[in-house]
PDB file of C-alpha atoms in Angstrom:
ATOM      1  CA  UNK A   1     -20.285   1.794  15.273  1.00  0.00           C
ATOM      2  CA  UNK A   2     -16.925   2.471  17.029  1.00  0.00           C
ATOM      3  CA  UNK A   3     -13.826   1.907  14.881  1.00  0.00           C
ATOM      4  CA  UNK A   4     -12.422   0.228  17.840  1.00  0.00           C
ATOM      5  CA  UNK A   5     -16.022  -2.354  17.893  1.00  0.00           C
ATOM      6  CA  UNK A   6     -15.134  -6.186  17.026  1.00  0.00           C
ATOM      7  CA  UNK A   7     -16.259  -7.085  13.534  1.00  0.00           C
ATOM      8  CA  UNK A   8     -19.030  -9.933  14.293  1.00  0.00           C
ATOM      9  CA  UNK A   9     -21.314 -11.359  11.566  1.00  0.00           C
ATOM     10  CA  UNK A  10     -24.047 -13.650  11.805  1.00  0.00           C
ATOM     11  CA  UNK A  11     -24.069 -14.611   7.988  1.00  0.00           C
ATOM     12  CA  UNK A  12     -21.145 -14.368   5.466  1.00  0.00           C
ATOM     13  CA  UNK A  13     -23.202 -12.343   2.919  1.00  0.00           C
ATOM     14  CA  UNK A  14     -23.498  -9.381   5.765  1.00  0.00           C
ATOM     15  CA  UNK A  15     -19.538  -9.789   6.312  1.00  0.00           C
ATOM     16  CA  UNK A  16     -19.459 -10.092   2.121  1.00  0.00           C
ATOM     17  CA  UNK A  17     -21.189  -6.384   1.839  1.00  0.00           C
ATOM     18  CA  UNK A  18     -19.655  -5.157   4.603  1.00  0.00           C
ATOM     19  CA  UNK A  19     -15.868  -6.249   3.129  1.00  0.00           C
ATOM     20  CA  UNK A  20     -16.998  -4.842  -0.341  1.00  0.00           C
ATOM     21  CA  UNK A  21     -18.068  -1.347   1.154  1.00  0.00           C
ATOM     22  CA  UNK A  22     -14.879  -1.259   3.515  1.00  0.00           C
ATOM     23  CA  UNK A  23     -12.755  -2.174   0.495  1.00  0.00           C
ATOM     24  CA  UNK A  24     -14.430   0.497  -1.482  1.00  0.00           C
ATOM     25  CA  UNK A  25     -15.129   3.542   0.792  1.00  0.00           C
ATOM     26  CA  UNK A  26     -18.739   4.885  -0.601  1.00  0.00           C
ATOM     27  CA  UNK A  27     -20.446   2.834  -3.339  1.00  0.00           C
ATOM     28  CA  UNK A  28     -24.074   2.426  -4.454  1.00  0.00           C
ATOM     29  CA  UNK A  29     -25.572  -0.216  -3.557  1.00  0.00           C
ATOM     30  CA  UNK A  30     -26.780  -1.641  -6.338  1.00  0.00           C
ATOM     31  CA  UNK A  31     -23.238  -2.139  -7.361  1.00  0.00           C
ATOM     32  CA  UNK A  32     -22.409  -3.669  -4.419  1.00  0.00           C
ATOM     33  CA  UNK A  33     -25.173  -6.412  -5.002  1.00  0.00           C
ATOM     34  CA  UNK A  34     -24.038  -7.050  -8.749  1.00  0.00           C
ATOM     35  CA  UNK A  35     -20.501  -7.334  -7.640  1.00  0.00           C
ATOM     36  CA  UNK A  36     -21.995  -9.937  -5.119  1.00  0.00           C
ATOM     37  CA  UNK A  37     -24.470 -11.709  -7.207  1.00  0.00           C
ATOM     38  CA  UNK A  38     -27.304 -11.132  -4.363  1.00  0.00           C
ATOM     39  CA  UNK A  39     -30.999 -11.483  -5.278  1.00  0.00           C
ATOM     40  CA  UNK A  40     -32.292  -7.883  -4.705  1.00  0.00           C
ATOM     41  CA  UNK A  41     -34.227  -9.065  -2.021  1.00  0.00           C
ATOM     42  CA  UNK A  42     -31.956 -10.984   0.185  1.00  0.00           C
ATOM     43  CA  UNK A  43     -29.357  -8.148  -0.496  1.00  0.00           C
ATOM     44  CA  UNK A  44     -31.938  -5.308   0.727  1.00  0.00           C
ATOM     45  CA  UNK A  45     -32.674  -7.771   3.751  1.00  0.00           C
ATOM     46  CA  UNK A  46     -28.897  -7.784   4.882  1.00  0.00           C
ATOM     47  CA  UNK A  47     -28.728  -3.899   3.797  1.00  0.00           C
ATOM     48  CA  UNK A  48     -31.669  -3.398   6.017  1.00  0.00           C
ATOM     49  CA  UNK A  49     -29.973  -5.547   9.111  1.00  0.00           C
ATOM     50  CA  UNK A  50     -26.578  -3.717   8.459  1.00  0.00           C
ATOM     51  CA  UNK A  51     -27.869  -0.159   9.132  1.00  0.00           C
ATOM     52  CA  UNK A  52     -29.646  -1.058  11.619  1.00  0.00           C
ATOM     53  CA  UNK A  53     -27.044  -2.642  13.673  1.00  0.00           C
ATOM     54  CA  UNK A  54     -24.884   0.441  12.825  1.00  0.00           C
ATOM     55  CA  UNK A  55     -22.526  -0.882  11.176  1.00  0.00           C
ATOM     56  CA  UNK A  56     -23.485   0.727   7.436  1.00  0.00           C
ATOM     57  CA  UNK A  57     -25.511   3.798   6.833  1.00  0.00           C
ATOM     58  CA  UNK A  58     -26.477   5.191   2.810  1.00  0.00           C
ATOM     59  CA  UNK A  59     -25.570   8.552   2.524  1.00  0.00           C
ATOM     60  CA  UNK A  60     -26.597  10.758  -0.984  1.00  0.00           C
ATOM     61  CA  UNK A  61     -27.339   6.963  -2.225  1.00  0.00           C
ATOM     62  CA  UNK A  62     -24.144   5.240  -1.476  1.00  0.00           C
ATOM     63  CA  UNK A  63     -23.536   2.662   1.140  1.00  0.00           C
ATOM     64  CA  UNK A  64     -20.606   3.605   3.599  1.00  0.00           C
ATOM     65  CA  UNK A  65     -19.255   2.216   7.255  1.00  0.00           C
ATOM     66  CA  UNK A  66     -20.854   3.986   9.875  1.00  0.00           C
ATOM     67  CA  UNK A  67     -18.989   5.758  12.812  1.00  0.00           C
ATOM     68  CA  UNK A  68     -19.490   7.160  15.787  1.00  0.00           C
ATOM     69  CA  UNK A  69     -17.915  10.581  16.564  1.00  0.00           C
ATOM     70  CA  UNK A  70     -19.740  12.373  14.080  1.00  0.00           C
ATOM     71  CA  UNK A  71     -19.475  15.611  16.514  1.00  0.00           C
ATOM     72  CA  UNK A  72     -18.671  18.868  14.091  1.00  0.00           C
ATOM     73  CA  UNK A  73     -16.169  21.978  16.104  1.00  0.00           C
ATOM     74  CA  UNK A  74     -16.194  25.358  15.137  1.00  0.00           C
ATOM     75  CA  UNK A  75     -14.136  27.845  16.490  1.00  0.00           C
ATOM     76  CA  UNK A  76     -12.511  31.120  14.862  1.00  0.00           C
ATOM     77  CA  UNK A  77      -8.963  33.088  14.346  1.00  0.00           C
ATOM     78  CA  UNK A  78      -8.293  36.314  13.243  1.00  0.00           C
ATOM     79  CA  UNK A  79     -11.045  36.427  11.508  1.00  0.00           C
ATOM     80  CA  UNK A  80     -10.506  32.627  10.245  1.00  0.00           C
ATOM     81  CA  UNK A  81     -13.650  30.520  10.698  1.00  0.00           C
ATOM     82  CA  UNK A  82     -12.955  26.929  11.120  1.00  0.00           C
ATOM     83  CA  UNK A  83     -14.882  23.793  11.100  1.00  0.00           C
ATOM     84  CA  UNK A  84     -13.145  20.393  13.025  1.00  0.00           C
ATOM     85  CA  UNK A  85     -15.090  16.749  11.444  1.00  0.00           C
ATOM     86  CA  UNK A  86     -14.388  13.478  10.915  1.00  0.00           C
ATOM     87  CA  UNK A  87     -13.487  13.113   7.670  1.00  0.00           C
ATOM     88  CA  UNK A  88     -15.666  11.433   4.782  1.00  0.00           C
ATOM     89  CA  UNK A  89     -15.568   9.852   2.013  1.00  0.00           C
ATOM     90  CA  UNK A  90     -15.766  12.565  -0.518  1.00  0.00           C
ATOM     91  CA  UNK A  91     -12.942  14.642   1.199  1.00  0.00           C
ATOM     92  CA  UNK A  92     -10.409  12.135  -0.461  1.00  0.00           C
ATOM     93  CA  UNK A  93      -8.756  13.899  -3.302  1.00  0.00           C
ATOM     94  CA  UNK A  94      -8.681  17.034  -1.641  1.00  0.00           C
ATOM     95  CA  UNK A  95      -7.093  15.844   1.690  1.00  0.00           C
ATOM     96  CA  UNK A  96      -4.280  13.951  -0.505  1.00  0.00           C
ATOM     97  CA  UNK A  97      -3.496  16.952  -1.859  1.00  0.00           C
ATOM     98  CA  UNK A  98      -3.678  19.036   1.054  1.00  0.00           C
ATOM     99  CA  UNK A  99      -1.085  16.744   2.833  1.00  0.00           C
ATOM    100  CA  UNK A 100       1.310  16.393  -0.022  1.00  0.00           C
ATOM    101  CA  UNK A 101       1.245  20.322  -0.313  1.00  0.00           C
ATOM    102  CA  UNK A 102       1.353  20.805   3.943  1.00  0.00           C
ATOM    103  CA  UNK A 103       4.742  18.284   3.973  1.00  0.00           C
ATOM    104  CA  UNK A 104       6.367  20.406   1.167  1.00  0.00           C
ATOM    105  CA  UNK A 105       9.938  19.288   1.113  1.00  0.00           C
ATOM    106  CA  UNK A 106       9.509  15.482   2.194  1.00  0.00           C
ATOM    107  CA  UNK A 107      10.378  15.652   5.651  1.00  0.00           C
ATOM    108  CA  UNK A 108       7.415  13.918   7.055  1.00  0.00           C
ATOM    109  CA  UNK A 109       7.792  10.691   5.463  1.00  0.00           C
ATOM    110  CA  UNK A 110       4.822   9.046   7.382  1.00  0.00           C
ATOM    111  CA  UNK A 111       2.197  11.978   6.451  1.00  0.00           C
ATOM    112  CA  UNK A 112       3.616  10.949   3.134  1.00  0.00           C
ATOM    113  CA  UNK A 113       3.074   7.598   3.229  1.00  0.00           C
ATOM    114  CA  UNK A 114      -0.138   7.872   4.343  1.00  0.00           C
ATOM    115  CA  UNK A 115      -0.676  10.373   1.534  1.00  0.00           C
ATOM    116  CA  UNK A 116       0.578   7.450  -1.023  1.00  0.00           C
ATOM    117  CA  UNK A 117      -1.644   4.673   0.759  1.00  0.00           C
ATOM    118  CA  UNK A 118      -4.997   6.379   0.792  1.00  0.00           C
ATOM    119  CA  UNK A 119      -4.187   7.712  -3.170  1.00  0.00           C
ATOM    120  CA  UNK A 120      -3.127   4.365  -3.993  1.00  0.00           C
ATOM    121  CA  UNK A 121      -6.531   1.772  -2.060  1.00  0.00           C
ATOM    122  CA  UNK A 122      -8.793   4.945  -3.172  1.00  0.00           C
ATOM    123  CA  UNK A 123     -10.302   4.647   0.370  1.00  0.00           C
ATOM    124  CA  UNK A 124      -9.791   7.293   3.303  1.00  0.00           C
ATOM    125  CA  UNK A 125     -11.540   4.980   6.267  1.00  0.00           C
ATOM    126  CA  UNK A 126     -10.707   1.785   7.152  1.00  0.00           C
ATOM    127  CA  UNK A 127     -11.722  -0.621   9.411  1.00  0.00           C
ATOM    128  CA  UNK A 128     -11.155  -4.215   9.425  1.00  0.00           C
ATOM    129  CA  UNK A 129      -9.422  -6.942  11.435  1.00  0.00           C
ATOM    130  CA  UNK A 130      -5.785  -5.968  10.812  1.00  0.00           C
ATOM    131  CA  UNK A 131      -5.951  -2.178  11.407  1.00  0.00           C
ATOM    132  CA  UNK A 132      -7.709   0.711  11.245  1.00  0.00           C
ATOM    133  CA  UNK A 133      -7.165   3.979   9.618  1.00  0.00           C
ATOM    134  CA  UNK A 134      -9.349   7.252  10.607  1.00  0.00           C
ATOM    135  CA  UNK A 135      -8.917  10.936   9.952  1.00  0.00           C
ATOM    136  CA  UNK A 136     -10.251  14.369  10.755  1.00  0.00           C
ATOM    137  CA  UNK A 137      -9.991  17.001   8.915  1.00  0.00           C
ATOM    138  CA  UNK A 138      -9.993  21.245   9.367  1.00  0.00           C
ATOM    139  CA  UNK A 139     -11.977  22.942   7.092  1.00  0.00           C
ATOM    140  CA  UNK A 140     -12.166  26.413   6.364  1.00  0.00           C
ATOM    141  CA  UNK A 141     -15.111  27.228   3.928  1.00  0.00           C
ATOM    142  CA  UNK A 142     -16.066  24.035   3.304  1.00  0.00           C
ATOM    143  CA  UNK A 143     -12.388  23.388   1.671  1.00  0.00           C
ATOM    144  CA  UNK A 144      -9.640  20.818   3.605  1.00  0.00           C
ATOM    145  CA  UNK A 145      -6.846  22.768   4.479  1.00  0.00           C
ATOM    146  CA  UNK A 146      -5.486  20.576   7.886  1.00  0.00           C
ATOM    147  CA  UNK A 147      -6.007  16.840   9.038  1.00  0.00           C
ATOM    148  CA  UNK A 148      -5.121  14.324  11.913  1.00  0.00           C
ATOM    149  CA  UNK A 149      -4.409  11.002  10.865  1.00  0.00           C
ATOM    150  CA  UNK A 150      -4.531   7.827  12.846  1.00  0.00           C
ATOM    151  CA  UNK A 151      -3.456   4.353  12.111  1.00  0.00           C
ATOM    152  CA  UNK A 152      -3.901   1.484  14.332  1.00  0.00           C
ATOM    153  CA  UNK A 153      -3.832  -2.441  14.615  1.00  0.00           C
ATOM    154  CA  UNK A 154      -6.558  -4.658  15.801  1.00  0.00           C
ATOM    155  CA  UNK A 155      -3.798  -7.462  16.719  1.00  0.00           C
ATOM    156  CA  UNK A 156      -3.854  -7.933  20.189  1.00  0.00           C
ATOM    157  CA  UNK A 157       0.068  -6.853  20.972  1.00  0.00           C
ATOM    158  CA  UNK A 158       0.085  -3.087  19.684  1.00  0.00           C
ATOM    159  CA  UNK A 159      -4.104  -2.435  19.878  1.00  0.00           C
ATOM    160  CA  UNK A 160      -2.923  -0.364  22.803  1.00  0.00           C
ATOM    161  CA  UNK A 161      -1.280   2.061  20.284  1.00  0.00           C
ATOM    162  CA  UNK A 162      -1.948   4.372  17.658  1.00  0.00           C
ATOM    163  CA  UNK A 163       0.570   6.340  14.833  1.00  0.00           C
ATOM    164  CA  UNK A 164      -0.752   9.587  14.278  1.00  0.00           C
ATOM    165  CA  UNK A 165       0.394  12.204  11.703  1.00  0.00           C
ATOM    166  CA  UNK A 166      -1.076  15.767  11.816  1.00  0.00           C
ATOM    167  CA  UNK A 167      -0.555  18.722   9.513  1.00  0.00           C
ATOM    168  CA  UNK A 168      -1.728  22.004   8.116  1.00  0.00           C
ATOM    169  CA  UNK A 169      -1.758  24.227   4.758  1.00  0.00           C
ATOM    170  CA  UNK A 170       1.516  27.059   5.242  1.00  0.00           C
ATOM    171  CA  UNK A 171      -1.057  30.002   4.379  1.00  0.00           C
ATOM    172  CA  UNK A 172      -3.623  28.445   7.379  1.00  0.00           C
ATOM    173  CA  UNK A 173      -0.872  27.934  10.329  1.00  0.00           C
ATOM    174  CA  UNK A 174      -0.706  30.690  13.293  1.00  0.00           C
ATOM    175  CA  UNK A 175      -4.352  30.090  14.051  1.00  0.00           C
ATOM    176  CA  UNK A 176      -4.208  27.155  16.427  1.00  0.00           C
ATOM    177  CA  UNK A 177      -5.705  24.456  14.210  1.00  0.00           C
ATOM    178  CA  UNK A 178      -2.626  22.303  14.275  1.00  0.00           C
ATOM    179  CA  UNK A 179      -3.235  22.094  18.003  1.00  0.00           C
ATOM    180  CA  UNK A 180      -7.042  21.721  17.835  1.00  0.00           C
ATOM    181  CA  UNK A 181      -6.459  18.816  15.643  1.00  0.00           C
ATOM    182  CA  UNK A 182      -4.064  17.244  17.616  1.00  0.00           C
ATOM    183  CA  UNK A 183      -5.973  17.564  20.384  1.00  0.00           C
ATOM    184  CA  UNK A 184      -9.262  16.112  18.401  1.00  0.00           C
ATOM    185  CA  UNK A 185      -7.149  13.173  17.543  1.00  0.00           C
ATOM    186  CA  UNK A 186      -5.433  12.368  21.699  1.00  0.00           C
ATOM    187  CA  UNK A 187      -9.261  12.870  22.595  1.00  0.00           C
ATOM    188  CA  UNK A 188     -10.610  10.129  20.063  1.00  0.00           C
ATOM    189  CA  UNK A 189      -7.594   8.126  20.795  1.00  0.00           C
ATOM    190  CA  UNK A 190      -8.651   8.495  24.726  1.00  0.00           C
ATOM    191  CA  UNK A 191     -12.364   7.930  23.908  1.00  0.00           C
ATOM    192  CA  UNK A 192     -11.346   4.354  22.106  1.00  0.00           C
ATOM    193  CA  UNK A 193      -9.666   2.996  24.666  1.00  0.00           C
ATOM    194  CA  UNK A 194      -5.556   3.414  23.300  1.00  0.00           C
ATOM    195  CA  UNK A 195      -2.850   4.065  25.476  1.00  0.00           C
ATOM    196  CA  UNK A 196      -0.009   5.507  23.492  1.00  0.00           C
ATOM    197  CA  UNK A 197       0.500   7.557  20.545  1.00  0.00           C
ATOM    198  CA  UNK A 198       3.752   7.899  18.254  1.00  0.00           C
ATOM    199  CA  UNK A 199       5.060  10.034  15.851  1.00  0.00           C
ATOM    200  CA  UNK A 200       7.943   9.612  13.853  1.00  0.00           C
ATOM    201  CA  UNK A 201       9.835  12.179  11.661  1.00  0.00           C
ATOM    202  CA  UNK A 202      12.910  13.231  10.732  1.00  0.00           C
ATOM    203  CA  UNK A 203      15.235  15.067  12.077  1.00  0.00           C
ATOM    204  CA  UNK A 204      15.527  17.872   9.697  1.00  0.00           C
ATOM    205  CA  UNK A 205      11.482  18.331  10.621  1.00  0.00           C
ATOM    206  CA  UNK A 206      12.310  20.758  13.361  1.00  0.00           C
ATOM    207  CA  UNK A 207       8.948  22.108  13.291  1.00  0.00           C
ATOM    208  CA  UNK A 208       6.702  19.325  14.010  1.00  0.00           C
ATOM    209  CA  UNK A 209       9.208  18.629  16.871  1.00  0.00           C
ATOM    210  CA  UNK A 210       9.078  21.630  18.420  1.00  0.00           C
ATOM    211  CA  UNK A 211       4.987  21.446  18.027  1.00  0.00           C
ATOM    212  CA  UNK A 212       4.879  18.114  19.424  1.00  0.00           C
ATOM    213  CA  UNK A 213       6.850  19.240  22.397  1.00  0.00           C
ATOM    214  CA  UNK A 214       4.997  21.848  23.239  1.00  0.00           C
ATOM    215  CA  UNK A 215       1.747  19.719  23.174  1.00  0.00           C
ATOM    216  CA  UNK A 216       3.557  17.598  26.065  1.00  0.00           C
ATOM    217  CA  UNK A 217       4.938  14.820  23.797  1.00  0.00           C
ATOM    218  CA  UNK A 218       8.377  13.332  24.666  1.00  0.00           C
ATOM    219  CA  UNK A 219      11.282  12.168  22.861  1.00  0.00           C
ATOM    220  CA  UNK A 220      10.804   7.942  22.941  1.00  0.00           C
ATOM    221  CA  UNK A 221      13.961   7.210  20.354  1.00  0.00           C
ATOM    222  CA  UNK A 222      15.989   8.176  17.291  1.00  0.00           C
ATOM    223  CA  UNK A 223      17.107   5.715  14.984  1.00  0.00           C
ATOM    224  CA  UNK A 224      20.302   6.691  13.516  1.00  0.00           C
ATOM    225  CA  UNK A 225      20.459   7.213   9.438  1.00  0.00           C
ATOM    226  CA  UNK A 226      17.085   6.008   8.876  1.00  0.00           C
ATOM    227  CA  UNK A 227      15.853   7.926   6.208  1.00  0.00           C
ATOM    228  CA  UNK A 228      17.915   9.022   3.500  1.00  0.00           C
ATOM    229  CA  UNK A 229      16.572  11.801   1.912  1.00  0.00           C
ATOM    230  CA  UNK A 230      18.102  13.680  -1.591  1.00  0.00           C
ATOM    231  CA  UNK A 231      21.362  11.745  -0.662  1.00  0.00           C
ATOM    232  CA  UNK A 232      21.573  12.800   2.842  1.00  0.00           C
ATOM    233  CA  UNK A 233      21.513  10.636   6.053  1.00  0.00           C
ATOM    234  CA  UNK A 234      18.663  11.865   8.784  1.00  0.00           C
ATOM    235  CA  UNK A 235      17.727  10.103  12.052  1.00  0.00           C
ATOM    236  CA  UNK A 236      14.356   9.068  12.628  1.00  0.00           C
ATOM    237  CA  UNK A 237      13.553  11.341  15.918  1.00  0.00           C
ATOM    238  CA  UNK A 238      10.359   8.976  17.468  1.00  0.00           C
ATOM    239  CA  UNK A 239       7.935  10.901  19.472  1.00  0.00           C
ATOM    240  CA  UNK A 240       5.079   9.480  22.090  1.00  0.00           C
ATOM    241  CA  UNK A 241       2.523  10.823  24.273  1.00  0.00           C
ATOM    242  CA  UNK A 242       0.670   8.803  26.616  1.00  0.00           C
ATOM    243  CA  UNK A 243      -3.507   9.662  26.825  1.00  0.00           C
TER     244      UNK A 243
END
């Protein structure tokens, strides 16, 4: 299933499983049919109908949503070996982590938020009627140490846009897989039909402007004082590239 694909049921107790599992993230499923109160055999009928259609797939005996874009990049750096994949499920505690470390002194308050969010619902993927919320991740080893985040909304005024936050470990940068990320993430952004990506940060976050910049992004706004940060005043500096 694309992430972008219209949620359509044909019977509320497929939309019921499908809410608990999006809610949830991974979950067996014979939790999700005691949480229902489904007859094992009606629930294994919908289960049944809800893989097929691609829209839920059981993975090392949990239910999750399915995706498309399950495409894995490898490419290595000074001797660096790294792995590019959508993120799962089970990547959750280390990616928080990995993102609160990679934004060190708080200047990228919407990696941070994002960071908060996902720690807070418990749930990396999302995909519902109000928005959406996918990430991919660097991995070097089999451990996170970079992601691409994008949020976007299914209403119909801003489903042409996306908010993307991107980000890698200090010890990990100087071997191009900021920009391989951010390029993962403008290429699924491309693929699923949005028009325009932002970025916000502050200004003090030099760095990620100068990366964004070189990657072609522009300059949209700055909002004046928006954050305040250990008692200090810093503009919001609102980048946008168009895919």
């Amino acid at each position: 299933m694309e992430l972008t694909a219209e949620l359509s049921f044909d019977h509320d107790d497929r939309r019921d499983i499908y809410d608990y599992v999006e809610r949830h993230g991974s979950v067996e499923p014979r939790k999700v049919r005691r949480a229902l109160e489904m007859e094992p055999r009606a629930f294994g009928h919908h289960v049944a109908i809800l893989k097929r259609d691609g829209v839920l797939l059981e993975s090392e005996a949990e239910l999750r949503i399915a995706y498309d874009d399950e495409l894995e990049e490898e490419f290595s750096s000074d001797g660096v070996q790294v792995t590019i994949r959508r993120a799962r499920e089970e990547d959750l505690t280390g990616l928080v982590g990995v993102i609160r470390q990679a934004i060190g002194g708080g200047t990228y308050v919407d990696a941070e938020t994002v960071a908060d969010v996902v720690d807070h619902e418990e749930v990396l993927l999302r995909h519902n009627e109000l928005q959406s919320r996918v990430f991919f991740v660097a991995t070097v080893d089999g451990e996170v140490v970079g992601w691409v985040n994008l949020n976007t909304h299914e209403t119909a005024k801003l489903d042409h846009t996306a908010e993307l936050t991107v980000g890698v470990l200090d010890q990990y940068r100087g071997h191009g897989i900021g920009s391989e990320l951010l390029e993962r993430g403008v290429e699924w952004a491309s693929d699923n039909g949005y028009e325009k990506i932002y970025n916000s940060v502050p200004e003090a976050n030099e760095g990620a402007i100068d990366f964004l910049e070189a990657h072609g992004w522009e300059v949209e706004a700055v909002r004046e004082d928006h954050y305040k940060i250990d008692g200090e005043y810093l503009d919001e500096v609102m980048l946008a590239t168009t895919v």
